[in-house]
Coordinates of C-alpha atoms and ligand atoms in Angstrom, one line a residue:
M1 CA -39.4 -84.2 -37.7
D2 CA -36.4 -84.7 -35.4
C3 CA -32.8 -83.7 -36.2
E4 CA -29.4 -84.7 -35.2
I5 CA -26.2 -83.1 -36.3
I6 CA -23.7 -85.6 -37.8
E7 CA -20.9 -83.2 -38.7
E8 CA -20.6 -79.5 -38.2
E9 CA -18.1 -76.8 -39.1
D10 CA -18.9 -73.1 -39.2
N11 CA -19.7 -73.1 -42.9
R12 CA -20.6 -76.7 -43.5
I13 CA -23.0 -79.1 -41.9
R14 CA -24.6 -82.6 -42.2
I15 CA -27.9 -83.2 -40.4
L16 CA -29.8 -86.5 -39.9
L17 CA -33.5 -85.8 -40.2
T18 CA -35.9 -88.5 -38.9
G19 CA -39.6 -89.1 -38.8
T20 CA -40.2 -87.2 -42.0
D21 CA -40.6 -87.7 -45.8
N22 CA -39.1 -86.5 -49.1
A23 CA -41.5 -83.6 -49.5
S24 CA -40.9 -82.1 -46.1
V25 CA -37.1 -82.3 -46.4
N26 CA -37.3 -80.8 -49.9
A27 CA -39.5 -78.0 -48.5
L28 CA -36.8 -77.3 -45.9
R29 CA -34.1 -77.3 -48.7
R30 CA -36.1 -74.9 -50.8
T31 CA -36.7 -72.6 -47.8
M32 CA -33.0 -72.5 -47.2
I33 CA -32.3 -71.6 -50.8
A34 CA -35.1 -69.1 -51.4
D35 CA -36.7 -67.9 -48.1
T36 CA -33.8 -67.5 -45.6
P37 CA -32.7 -63.9 -45.7
K38 CA -29.2 -62.5 -45.5
M39 CA -27.3 -59.3 -46.2
A40 CA -25.7 -58.7 -49.6
I41 CA -24.3 -55.7 -51.4
H42 CA -27.1 -54.4 -53.7
Q43 CA -25.9 -50.9 -54.7
V44 CA -22.4 -49.6 -55.6
R45 CA -21.6 -45.9 -56.3
F46 CA -18.4 -45.4 -58.1
T47 CA -16.7 -42.0 -57.7
Q48 CA -15.4 -40.5 -60.9
S49 CA -12.3 -38.4 -60.3
T50 CA -8.9 -37.4 -61.5
E51 CA -5.9 -36.1 -59.5
V52 CA -2.3 -35.3 -60.2
T53 CA 0.3 -36.1 -57.5
D54 CA 3.5 -34.2 -56.8
D55 CA 5.6 -36.5 -59.0
G56 CA 3.3 -35.5 -62.0
T57 CA 1.4 -38.9 -62.1
V58 CA -2.1 -38.5 -63.3
W59 CA -4.5 -40.8 -61.3
E60 CA -7.9 -41.7 -62.8
T61 CA -10.7 -43.8 -61.4
V62 CA -10.3 -46.5 -64.0
S63 CA -9.9 -50.2 -63.6
P64 CA -9.1 -53.0 -66.1
I65 CA -12.4 -54.6 -65.1
P66 CA -15.7 -52.9 -66.0
D67 CA -17.7 -51.3 -63.1
E68 CA -20.6 -53.8 -63.7
V69 CA -18.3 -56.7 -63.1
I70 CA -16.9 -55.1 -59.9
A71 CA -20.4 -54.5 -58.7
H72 CA -21.2 -58.2 -59.4
R73 CA -18.1 -59.4 -57.5
L74 CA -19.0 -57.2 -54.5
A75 CA -22.6 -58.6 -54.5
M76 CA -21.1 -62.1 -54.3
T77 CA -18.8 -61.2 -51.4
P78 CA -20.1 -62.8 -48.1
I79 CA -21.4 -60.0 -45.8
P80 CA -21.6 -61.0 -42.1
S81 CA -25.3 -61.6 -41.6
D82 CA -25.7 -63.2 -38.2
T83 CA -23.8 -60.8 -36.0
Q84 CA -26.6 -58.3 -35.9
D85 CA -30.2 -58.4 -36.8
F86 CA -31.0 -55.9 -39.6
S87 CA -34.5 -54.9 -40.8
F88 CA -35.7 -55.3 -44.3
E89 CA -35.7 -51.8 -46.0
H90 CA -39.5 -52.0 -46.6
E91 CA -40.1 -52.9 -42.9
C92 CA -37.5 -50.6 -41.4
I93 CA -39.1 -48.1 -39.0
N94 CA -37.0 -45.2 -40.5
C95 CA -37.3 -46.1 -44.1
K96 CA -40.6 -47.9 -44.9
D97 CA -42.5 -44.7 -45.7
M98 CA -39.8 -43.4 -48.1
V99 CA -39.5 -43.9 -51.8
E100 CA -37.3 -46.9 -52.6
S101 CA -34.3 -44.8 -53.9
Q102 CA -34.2 -42.8 -50.6
R103 CA -34.2 -45.8 -48.3
G104 CA -31.2 -47.0 -46.3
C105 CA -30.3 -46.3 -42.6
P106 CA -28.1 -48.0 -40.0
L107 CA -31.0 -50.3 -39.1
C108 CA -31.4 -51.8 -42.6
N109 CA -28.2 -51.1 -44.5
I110 CA -24.4 -51.7 -44.0
V111 CA -22.2 -49.2 -45.8
Y112 CA -18.7 -50.1 -47.1
T113 CA -16.2 -47.8 -48.7
C114 CA -13.2 -48.8 -50.8
N115 CA -10.3 -46.4 -51.8
V116 CA -7.2 -48.0 -53.3
K117 CA -4.5 -46.7 -55.6
G118 CA -2.5 -48.8 -58.0
T119 CA 1.3 -49.4 -58.1
P120 CA 3.7 -49.8 -61.0
E121 CA 3.8 -53.6 -60.5
G122 CA 0.1 -53.9 -59.9
V123 CA -1.9 -54.3 -56.7
A124 CA -4.9 -56.5 -56.2
V125 CA -7.9 -54.9 -54.6
K126 CA -9.2 -57.4 -52.1
A127 CA -12.3 -57.8 -50.0
R128 CA -10.2 -56.7 -47.0
D129 CA -10.0 -53.2 -48.7
L130 CA -13.7 -52.8 -48.0
E131 CA -13.9 -50.6 -45.0
V132 CA -17.1 -50.8 -43.0
F133 CA -18.8 -47.6 -41.9
G134 CA -19.6 -48.1 -38.2
D135 CA -19.6 -51.4 -36.3
L136 CA -16.3 -53.2 -37.1
S137 CA -17.9 -56.7 -36.4
L138 CA -19.5 -56.2 -39.9
S139 CA -16.1 -56.1 -41.6
I140 CA -15.5 -58.8 -44.2
P141 CA -14.2 -61.8 -42.2
E142 CA -10.5 -62.6 -42.5
E143 CA -11.4 -66.0 -44.0
F144 CA -12.8 -64.2 -47.1
A145 CA -10.5 -61.1 -47.1
D146 CA -8.5 -62.5 -50.1
I147 CA -11.4 -62.4 -52.5
T148 CA -10.1 -60.3 -55.4
I149 CA -12.2 -57.4 -56.7
T150 CA -9.9 -55.9 -59.3
K151 CA -6.3 -55.1 -60.0
L152 CA -4.8 -51.6 -60.4
Y153 CA -1.6 -50.2 -61.9
K154 CA 0.1 -46.9 -61.5
G155 CA -2.3 -44.1 -62.5
Q156 CA -5.4 -46.2 -61.8
M157 CA -7.5 -45.9 -58.6
I158 CA -10.8 -47.0 -57.3
S159 CA -13.2 -45.2 -55.1
L160 CA -16.6 -46.6 -54.3
T161 CA -19.3 -46.8 -51.7
A162 CA -21.3 -50.0 -51.5
K163 CA -24.5 -50.6 -49.6
A164 CA -25.6 -54.0 -48.3
K165 CA -29.2 -54.8 -47.5
K166 CA -31.2 -57.8 -46.4
G167 CA -33.0 -59.8 -49.1
Y168 CA -34.2 -63.3 -50.1
G169 CA -32.6 -65.8 -52.4
R170 CA -35.8 -66.0 -54.4
D171 CA -35.2 -62.4 -55.6
H172 CA -31.5 -62.8 -56.4
V173 CA -28.9 -65.5 -55.8
K174 CA -26.7 -63.0 -54.0
W175 CA -29.1 -63.3 -51.1
Q176 CA -29.0 -67.1 -51.1
P177 CA -27.1 -68.2 -47.9
V178 CA -26.5 -71.9 -48.9
C179 CA -24.8 -73.7 -51.8
G180 CA -24.4 -77.3 -52.7
I181 CA -27.5 -78.2 -50.7
A182 CA -28.7 -81.8 -51.2
F183 CA -30.3 -84.6 -49.3
Q184 CA -30.5 -88.4 -49.6
S185 CA -32.1 -91.3 -47.8
R186 CA -30.2 -92.6 -44.9
Q187 CA -29.0 -96.1 -45.7
H188 CA -28.0 -99.3 -43.8
A189 CA -25.5 -101.7 -45.2
V190 CA -26.8 -105.3 -45.2
L191 CA -24.7 -108.4 -45.7
H192 CA -26.7 -111.1 -47.6
D193 CA -24.1 -113.6 -48.8
K194 CA -21.0 -114.2 -46.6
K195 CA -19.4 -116.4 -49.2
A196 CA -19.6 -114.0 -52.1
A197 CA -18.6 -111.1 -49.8
K198 CA -15.2 -112.8 -49.3
S199 CA -13.9 -111.2 -52.5
L200 CA -14.3 -107.8 -50.8
W201 CA -12.6 -108.8 -47.6
G202 CA -9.8 -110.2 -49.7
L203 CA -9.0 -106.7 -50.9
G204 CA -8.1 -105.6 -47.4
L205 CA -10.1 -102.3 -47.5
T206 CA -11.6 -100.4 -44.6
V207 CA -14.7 -102.5 -43.7
T208 CA -14.4 -106.1 -42.4
E209 CA -16.9 -108.9 -41.9
K210 CA -16.8 -108.3 -38.1
D211 CA -18.2 -104.8 -38.6
F212 CA -21.5 -106.3 -39.8
G213 CA -21.9 -108.0 -36.4
K214 CA -24.2 -110.9 -35.7
N215 CA -27.2 -109.5 -37.5
G216 CA -25.2 -108.8 -40.7
R217 CA -26.1 -105.1 -40.7
I218 CA -24.3 -101.8 -40.3
E219 CA -26.4 -98.8 -39.2
D220 CA -23.7 -96.3 -38.1
I221 CA -23.8 -93.4 -40.7
H222 CA -20.0 -93.1 -40.9
M223 CA -19.4 -96.8 -41.2
V224 CA -22.1 -97.0 -44.0
E225 CA -20.1 -94.4 -45.9
K226 CA -17.0 -96.5 -45.6
V227 CA -19.0 -99.5 -46.9
R228 CA -20.2 -97.3 -49.8
A229 CA -16.7 -96.4 -50.7
D230 CA -15.5 -100.0 -50.5
L231 CA -18.3 -101.3 -52.6
H232 CA -16.9 -99.3 -55.6
H233 CA -14.1 -101.9 -55.7
V234 CA -16.6 -104.7 -56.3
G235 CA -19.2 -102.9 -58.4
P236 CA -20.7 -104.4 -61.6
S237 CA -18.1 -102.8 -63.8
T238 CA -15.1 -104.3 -61.9
D239 CA -13.4 -107.7 -62.3
L240 CA -14.9 -108.9 -59.0
G241 CA -18.3 -107.6 -59.8
R242 CA -19.7 -110.9 -61.2
D243 CA -18.7 -113.0 -58.2
F244 CA -19.7 -110.4 -55.7
G245 CA -23.2 -109.7 -57.1
D246 CA -25.5 -108.4 -54.3
A247 CA -23.5 -109.9 -51.4
I248 CA -23.8 -106.5 -49.6
T249 CA -26.4 -103.9 -50.4
L250 CA -27.3 -100.5 -49.2
E251 CA -30.9 -100.2 -48.2
D252 CA -32.9 -97.0 -47.6
V253 CA -34.2 -96.4 -44.1
D254 CA -37.9 -95.2 -44.2
G255 CA -38.4 -91.7 -43.1
E256 CA -34.8 -90.9 -42.4
F257 CA -32.7 -88.4 -44.5
I258 CA -29.3 -86.9 -44.5
L259 CA -29.3 -83.2 -45.4
S260 CA -25.9 -81.6 -46.2
Y261 CA -24.9 -78.1 -47.4
E262 CA -22.4 -75.3 -47.1
T263 CA -23.0 -71.6 -46.6
D264 CA -21.5 -68.8 -48.6
G265 CA -19.8 -67.7 -45.4
S266 CA -22.2 -64.9 -44.5
M267 CA -23.7 -66.9 -41.6
K268 CA -23.1 -70.1 -39.8
A269 CA -24.6 -73.3 -41.2
R270 CA -26.5 -73.9 -38.0
T271 CA -28.0 -70.4 -38.1
V272 CA -29.3 -71.0 -41.6
F273 CA -31.0 -74.2 -40.4
E274 CA -32.6 -72.4 -37.4
L275 CA -33.9 -69.6 -39.6
A276 CA -35.2 -71.9 -42.2
T277 CA -37.0 -74.2 -39.8
A278 CA -38.6 -71.2 -38.0
S279 CA -39.7 -69.7 -41.4
L280 CA -41.1 -73.0 -42.6
G281 CA -42.9 -73.6 -39.3
E282 CA -44.5 -70.1 -39.5
R283 CA -45.7 -70.9 -43.0
F284 CA -47.2 -74.3 -42.0
D285 CA -48.9 -72.6 -39.1
A286 CA -50.4 -70.0 -41.3
L287 CA -51.5 -72.7 -43.8
S288 CA -53.2 -74.8 -41.1
G289 CA -54.9 -71.7 -39.7
D290 CA -56.3 -71.0 -43.2
L291 CA -57.5 -74.5 -43.6
D292 CA -59.2 -74.4 -40.2
I293 CA -61.2 -71.4 -41.4
V294 CA -62.1 -72.9 -44.8
L295 CA -63.0 -76.4 -43.6
Ligands
ZN1 ZN1 -33.8 -48.1 -42.6

């Protein structure tokens, strides 16, 4: 399998995969969903307290949103996962021999604290209010700092400690680094009937007859997308559909696929691809090793 990046932003990518088949690309997709680990908040400890300030206001650790919902929102907050390599708790050199409830050290956990007091007009507690304990590069990135966790009014406050650990998407979706992941066959646009295609050129859209060149075919991925968009104007359900027929068709290219996905923001799209291909490679190696022994 060969790959070529078609479009890339930090949290979004489109990759052309060649010399492969449906099953292999789907295996890669499923690996990204279920078997590519990342950090996510898995434990939240809410502090219960009451205090009275000088002006006589009584402050209580209550919030309009139940603690369970806050914990869920925290779990879904993207925790930076590619700036530092953490161990799994069960493999951590400090923690692997401890009982599960005792595990958690700087090699396998990130700890955040959040202490906010409400105001008379109401203040939104945001992801930026999570203060990381230790390495500041693990703070919630500015891009996601506006994720709202709860809202507090005068007399209400929140005080919590949250721990993030490394996990797999197969155990809980909070550890799934990708979303909206899909793939489709790469297609070429083929011009079959120049006369019938005139109804499309007449509309003055993006693609022209010249673009199809001498061999009547467009192979460039971005151009094929423009053809796909233009073809909606002459599809079977439009007025021009009957005359246009199959004047231009999109044909699948054997063994070539376009994979596209976004990440939840916890790591770069490219990192997810690298981790997933490495993990899948390891599994295939182990499988062929087993087969060699058996056969
Ligand atoms: Zn540890």
